[in-house]
PDB file of C-alpha atoms in Angstrom:
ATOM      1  CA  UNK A  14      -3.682 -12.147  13.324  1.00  0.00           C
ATOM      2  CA  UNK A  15      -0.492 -10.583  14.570  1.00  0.00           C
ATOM      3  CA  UNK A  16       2.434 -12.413  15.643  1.00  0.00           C
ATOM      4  CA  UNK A  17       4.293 -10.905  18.589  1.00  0.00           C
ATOM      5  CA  UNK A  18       7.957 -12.100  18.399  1.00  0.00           C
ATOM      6  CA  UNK A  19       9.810 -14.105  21.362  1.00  0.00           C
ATOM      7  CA  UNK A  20      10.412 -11.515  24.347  1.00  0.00           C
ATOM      8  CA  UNK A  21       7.834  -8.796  22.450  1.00  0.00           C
ATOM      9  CA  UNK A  22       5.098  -6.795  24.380  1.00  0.00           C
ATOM     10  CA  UNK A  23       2.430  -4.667  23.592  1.00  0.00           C
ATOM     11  CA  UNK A  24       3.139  -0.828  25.247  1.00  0.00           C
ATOM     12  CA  UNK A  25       0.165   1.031  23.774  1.00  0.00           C
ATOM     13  CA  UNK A  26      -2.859   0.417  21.104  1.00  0.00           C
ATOM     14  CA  UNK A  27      -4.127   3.042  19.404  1.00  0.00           C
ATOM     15  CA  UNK A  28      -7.112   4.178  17.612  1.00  0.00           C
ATOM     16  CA  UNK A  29      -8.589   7.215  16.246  1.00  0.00           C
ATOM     17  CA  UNK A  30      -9.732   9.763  17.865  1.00  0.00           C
ATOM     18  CA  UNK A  31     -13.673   9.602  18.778  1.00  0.00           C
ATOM     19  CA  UNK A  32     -14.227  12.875  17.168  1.00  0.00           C
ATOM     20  CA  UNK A  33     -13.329  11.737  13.878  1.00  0.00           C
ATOM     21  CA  UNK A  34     -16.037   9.105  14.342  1.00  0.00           C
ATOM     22  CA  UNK A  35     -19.060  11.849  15.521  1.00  0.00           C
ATOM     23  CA  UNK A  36     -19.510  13.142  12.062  1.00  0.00           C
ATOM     24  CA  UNK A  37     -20.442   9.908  10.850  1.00  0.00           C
ATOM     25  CA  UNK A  38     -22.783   9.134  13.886  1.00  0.00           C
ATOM     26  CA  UNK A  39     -24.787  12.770  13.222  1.00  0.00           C
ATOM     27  CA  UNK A  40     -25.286  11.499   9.670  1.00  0.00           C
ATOM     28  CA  UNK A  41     -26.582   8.345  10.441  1.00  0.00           C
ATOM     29  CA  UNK A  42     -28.451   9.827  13.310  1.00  0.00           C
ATOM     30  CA  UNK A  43     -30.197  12.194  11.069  1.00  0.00           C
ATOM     31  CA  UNK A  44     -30.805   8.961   8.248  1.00  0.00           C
ATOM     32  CA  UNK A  45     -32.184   7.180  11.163  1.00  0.00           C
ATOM     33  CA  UNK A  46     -34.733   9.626  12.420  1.00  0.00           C
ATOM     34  CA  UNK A  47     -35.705  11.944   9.703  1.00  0.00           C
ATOM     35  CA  UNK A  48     -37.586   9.278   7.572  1.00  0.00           C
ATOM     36  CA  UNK A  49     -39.610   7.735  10.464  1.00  0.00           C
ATOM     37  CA  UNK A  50     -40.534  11.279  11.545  1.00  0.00           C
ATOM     38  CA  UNK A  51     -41.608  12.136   7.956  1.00  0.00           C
ATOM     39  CA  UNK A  52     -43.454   9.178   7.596  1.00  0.00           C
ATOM     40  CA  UNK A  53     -45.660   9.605  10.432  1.00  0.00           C
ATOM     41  CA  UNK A  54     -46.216  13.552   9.767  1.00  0.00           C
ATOM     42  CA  UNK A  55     -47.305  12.156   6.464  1.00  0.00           C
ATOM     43  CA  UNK A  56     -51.061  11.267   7.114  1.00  0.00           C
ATOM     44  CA  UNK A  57     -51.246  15.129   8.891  1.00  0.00           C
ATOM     45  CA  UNK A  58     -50.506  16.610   5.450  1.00  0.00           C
ATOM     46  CA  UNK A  59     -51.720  14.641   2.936  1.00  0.00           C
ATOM     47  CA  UNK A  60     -54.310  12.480   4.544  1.00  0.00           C
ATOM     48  CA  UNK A  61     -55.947  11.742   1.314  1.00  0.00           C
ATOM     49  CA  UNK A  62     -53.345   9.805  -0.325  1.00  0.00           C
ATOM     50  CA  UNK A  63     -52.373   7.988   2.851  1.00  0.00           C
ATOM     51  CA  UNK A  64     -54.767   4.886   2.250  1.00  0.00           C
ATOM     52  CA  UNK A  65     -54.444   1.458   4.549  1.00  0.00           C
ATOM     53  CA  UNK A  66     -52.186  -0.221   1.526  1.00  0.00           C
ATOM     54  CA  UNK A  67     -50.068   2.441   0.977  1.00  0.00           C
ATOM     55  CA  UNK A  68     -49.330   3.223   4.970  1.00  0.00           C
ATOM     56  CA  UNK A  69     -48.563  -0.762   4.827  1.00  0.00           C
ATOM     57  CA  UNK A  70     -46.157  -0.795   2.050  1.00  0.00           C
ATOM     58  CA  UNK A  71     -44.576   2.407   3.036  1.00  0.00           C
ATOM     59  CA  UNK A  72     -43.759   1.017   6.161  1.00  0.00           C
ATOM     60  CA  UNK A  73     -42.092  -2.250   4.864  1.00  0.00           C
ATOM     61  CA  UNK A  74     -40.278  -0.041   2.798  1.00  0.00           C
ATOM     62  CA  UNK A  75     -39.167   2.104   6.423  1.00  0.00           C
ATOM     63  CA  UNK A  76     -37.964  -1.089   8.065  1.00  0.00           C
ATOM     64  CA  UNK A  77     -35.579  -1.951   4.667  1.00  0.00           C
ATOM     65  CA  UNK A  78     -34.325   1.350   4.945  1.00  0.00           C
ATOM     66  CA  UNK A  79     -33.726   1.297   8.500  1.00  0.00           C
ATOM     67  CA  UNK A  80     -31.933  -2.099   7.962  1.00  0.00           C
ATOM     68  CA  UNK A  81     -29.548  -0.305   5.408  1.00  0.00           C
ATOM     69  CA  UNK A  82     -28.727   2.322   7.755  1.00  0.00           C
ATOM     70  CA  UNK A  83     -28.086   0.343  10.535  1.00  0.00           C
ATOM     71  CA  UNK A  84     -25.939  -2.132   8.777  1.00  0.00           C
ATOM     72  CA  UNK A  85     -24.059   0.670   7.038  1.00  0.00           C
ATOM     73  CA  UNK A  86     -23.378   2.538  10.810  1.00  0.00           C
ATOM     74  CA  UNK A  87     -22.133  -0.996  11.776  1.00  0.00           C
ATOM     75  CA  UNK A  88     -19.982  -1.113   8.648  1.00  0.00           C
ATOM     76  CA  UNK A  89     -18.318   2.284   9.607  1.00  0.00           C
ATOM     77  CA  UNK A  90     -17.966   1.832  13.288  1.00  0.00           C
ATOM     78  CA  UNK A  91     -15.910  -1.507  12.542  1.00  0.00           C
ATOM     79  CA  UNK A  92     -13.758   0.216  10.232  1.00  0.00           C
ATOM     80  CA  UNK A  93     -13.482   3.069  13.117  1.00  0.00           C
ATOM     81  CA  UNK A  94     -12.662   0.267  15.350  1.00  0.00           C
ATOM     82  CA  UNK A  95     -10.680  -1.864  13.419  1.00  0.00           C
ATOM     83  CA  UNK A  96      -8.124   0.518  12.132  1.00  0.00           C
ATOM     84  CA  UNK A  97      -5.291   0.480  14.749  1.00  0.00           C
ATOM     85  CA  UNK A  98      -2.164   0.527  15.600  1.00  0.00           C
ATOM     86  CA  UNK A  99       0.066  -0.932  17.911  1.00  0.00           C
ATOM     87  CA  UNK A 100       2.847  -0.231  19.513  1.00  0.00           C
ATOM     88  CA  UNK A 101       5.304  -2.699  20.627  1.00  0.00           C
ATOM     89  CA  UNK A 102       8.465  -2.566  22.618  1.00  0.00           C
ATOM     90  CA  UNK A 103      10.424  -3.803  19.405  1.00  0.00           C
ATOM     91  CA  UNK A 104       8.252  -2.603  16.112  1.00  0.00           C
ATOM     92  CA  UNK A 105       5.058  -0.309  15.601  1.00  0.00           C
ATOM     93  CA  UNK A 106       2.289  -2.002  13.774  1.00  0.00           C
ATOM     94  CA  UNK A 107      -0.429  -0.155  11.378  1.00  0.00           C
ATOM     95  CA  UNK A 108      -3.642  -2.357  10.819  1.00  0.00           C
ATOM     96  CA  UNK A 109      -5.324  -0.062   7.995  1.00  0.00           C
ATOM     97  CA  UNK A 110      -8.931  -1.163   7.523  1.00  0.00           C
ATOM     98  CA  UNK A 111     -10.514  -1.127   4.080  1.00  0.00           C
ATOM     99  CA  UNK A 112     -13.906  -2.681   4.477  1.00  0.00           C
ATOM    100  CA  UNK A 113     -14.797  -5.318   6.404  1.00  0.00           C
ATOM    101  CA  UNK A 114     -12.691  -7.994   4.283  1.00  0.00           C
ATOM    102  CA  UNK A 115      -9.712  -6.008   3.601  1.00  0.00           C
ATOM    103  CA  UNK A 116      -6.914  -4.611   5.479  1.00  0.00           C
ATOM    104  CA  UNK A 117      -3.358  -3.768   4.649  1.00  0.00           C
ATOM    105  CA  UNK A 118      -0.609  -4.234   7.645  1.00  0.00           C
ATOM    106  CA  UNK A 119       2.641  -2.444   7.941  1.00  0.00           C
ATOM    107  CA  UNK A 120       5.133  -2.471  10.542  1.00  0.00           C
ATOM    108  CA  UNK A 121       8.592  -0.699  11.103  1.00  0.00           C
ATOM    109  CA  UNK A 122      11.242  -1.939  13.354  1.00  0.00           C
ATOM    110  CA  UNK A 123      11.440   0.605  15.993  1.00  0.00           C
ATOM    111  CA  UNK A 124      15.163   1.021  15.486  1.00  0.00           C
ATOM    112  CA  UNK A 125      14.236   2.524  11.960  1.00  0.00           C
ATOM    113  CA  UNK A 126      13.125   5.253  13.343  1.00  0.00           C
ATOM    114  CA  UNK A 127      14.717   8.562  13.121  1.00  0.00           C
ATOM    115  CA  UNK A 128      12.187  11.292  13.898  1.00  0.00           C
ATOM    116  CA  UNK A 129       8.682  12.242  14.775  1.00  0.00           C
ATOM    117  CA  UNK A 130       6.766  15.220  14.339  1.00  0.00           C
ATOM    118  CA  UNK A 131       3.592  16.162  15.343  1.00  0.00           C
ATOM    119  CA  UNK A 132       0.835  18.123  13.648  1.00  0.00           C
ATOM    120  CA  UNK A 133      -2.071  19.351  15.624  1.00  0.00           C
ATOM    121  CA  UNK A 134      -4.877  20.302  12.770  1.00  0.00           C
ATOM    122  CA  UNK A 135      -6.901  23.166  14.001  1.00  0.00           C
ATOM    123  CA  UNK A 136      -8.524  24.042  17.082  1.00  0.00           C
ATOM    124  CA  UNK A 137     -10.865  21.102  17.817  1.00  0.00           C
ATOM    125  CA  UNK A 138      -7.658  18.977  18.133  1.00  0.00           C
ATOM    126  CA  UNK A 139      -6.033  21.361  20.389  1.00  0.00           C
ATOM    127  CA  UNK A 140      -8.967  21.128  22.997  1.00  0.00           C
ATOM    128  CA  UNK A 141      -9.735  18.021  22.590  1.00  0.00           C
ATOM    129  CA  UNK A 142      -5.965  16.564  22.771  1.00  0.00           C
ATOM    130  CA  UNK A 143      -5.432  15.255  19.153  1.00  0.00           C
ATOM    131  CA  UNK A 144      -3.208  15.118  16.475  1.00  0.00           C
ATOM    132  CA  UNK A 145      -1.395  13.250  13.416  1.00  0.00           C
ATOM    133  CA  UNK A 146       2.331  11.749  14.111  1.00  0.00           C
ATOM    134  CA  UNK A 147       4.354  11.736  10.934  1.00  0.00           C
ATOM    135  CA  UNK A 148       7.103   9.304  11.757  1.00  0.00           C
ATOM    136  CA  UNK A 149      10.243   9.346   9.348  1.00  0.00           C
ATOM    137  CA  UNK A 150      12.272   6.461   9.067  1.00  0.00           C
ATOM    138  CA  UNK A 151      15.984   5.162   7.617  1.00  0.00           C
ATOM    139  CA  UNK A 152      15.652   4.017   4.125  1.00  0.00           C
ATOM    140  CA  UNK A 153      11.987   4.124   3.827  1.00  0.00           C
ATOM    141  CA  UNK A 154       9.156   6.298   2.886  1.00  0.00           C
ATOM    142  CA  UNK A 155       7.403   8.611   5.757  1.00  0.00           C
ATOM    143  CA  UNK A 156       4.554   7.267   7.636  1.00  0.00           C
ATOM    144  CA  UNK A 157       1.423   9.139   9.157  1.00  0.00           C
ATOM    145  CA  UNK A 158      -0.698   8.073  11.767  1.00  0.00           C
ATOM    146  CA  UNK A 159      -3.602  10.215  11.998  1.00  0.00           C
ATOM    147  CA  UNK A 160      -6.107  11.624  14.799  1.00  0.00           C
ATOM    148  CA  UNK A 161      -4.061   9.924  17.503  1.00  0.00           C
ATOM    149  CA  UNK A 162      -5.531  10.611  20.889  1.00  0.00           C
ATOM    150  CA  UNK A 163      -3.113  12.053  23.295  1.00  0.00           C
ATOM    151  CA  UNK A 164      -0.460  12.154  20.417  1.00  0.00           C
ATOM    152  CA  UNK A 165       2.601  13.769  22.600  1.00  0.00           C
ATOM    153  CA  UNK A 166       2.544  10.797  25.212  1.00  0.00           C
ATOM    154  CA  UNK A 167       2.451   7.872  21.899  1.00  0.00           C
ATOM    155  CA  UNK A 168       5.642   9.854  20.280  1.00  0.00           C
ATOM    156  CA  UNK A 169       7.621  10.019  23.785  1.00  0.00           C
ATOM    157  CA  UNK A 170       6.886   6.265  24.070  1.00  0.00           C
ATOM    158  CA  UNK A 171       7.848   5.532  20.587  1.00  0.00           C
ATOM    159  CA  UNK A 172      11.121   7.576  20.704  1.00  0.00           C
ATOM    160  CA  UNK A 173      11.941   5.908  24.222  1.00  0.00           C
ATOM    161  CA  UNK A 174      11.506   2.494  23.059  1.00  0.00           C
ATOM    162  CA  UNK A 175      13.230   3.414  19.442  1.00  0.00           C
ATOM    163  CA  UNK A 176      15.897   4.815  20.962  1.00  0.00           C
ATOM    164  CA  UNK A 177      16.271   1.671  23.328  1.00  0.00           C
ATOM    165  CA  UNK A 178      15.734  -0.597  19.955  1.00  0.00           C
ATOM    166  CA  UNK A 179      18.952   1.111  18.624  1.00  0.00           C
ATOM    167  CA  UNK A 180      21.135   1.268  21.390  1.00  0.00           C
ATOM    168  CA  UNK A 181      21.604   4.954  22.472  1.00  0.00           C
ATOM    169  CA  UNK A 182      20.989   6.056  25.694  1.00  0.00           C
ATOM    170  CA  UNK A 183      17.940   7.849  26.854  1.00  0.00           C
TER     171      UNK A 183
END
């Protein structure tokens, strides 16, 4: 759980963009259908080694597979979800999810801050308003935050507040 200090306020939390989770969704779209469907063309094409055991087990068999893919989907969609980070009027906060158990935290004081760029990756981003902020910072190694919906309005509100943090004017 994150502590928020005395006089500390969230501005903005942030989490991937959804495209980066559709690619994962057709996949497990396709895992979820394509079996089922292939099970019941089954008795169409080979209705001689379709008997009323077989048809049985093979359908136990469906419903453990369909268990696996729906608790893998649910596995990635929390790590989709999970993985965040926040912005605060005093530090920005990175809440990398590894699994559902492990995460790694990281936070830099936003008067560390001396620059941000911003990377727009190809044409889907530039439609669809998305783009990676590599933020550089005094004394420590770069840090990226990736696939960041509406990335120009995050890096004018973390170079507002940073520059507030470190006592230069606007």
């Amino acid at each position: 759980m994150i502590q928020l200090g005395t006089n500390e306020r969230v501005l903005l939390v942030i989490r991937r963009h959804w495209f980066s989770f559709l690619g994962a969704l057709v996949i497990f779209a396709l895992l979820f259908v394509g079996p089922p469907l292939a099970l019941l063309v089954t008795p169409y094409y080979l209705p001689f080694a379709i008997t009323e055991e077989v048809h049985a087990v093979a359908f136990f068999l469906l419903a453990l597979y369909l268990m696996a893919v729906l608790t893998a989907m649910l596995l990635t969609w929390s790590i989709y979800y999970l993985d965040t980070w926040i912005i605060t009027d005093q530090r920005l906060i990175d809440i990398d999810q590894h699994g559902l158990f492990r995460r790694d935290i990281s936070e830099i004081p936003l008067e560390r801050i001396q620059n941000i760029s911003i990377e727009i990756p190809g044409f889907i981003a530039t439609v669809l308003h998305f783009g990676n902020l590599k933020i550089q910072t005094a004394g420590e190694s770069d840090f990226t935050i990736v696939e960041v919906p509406d990335c120009y309005e995050a890096k004018e509100l973390i170079l507002q507040y940073s520059r507030r943090a470190g006592g230069k004017n606007l």
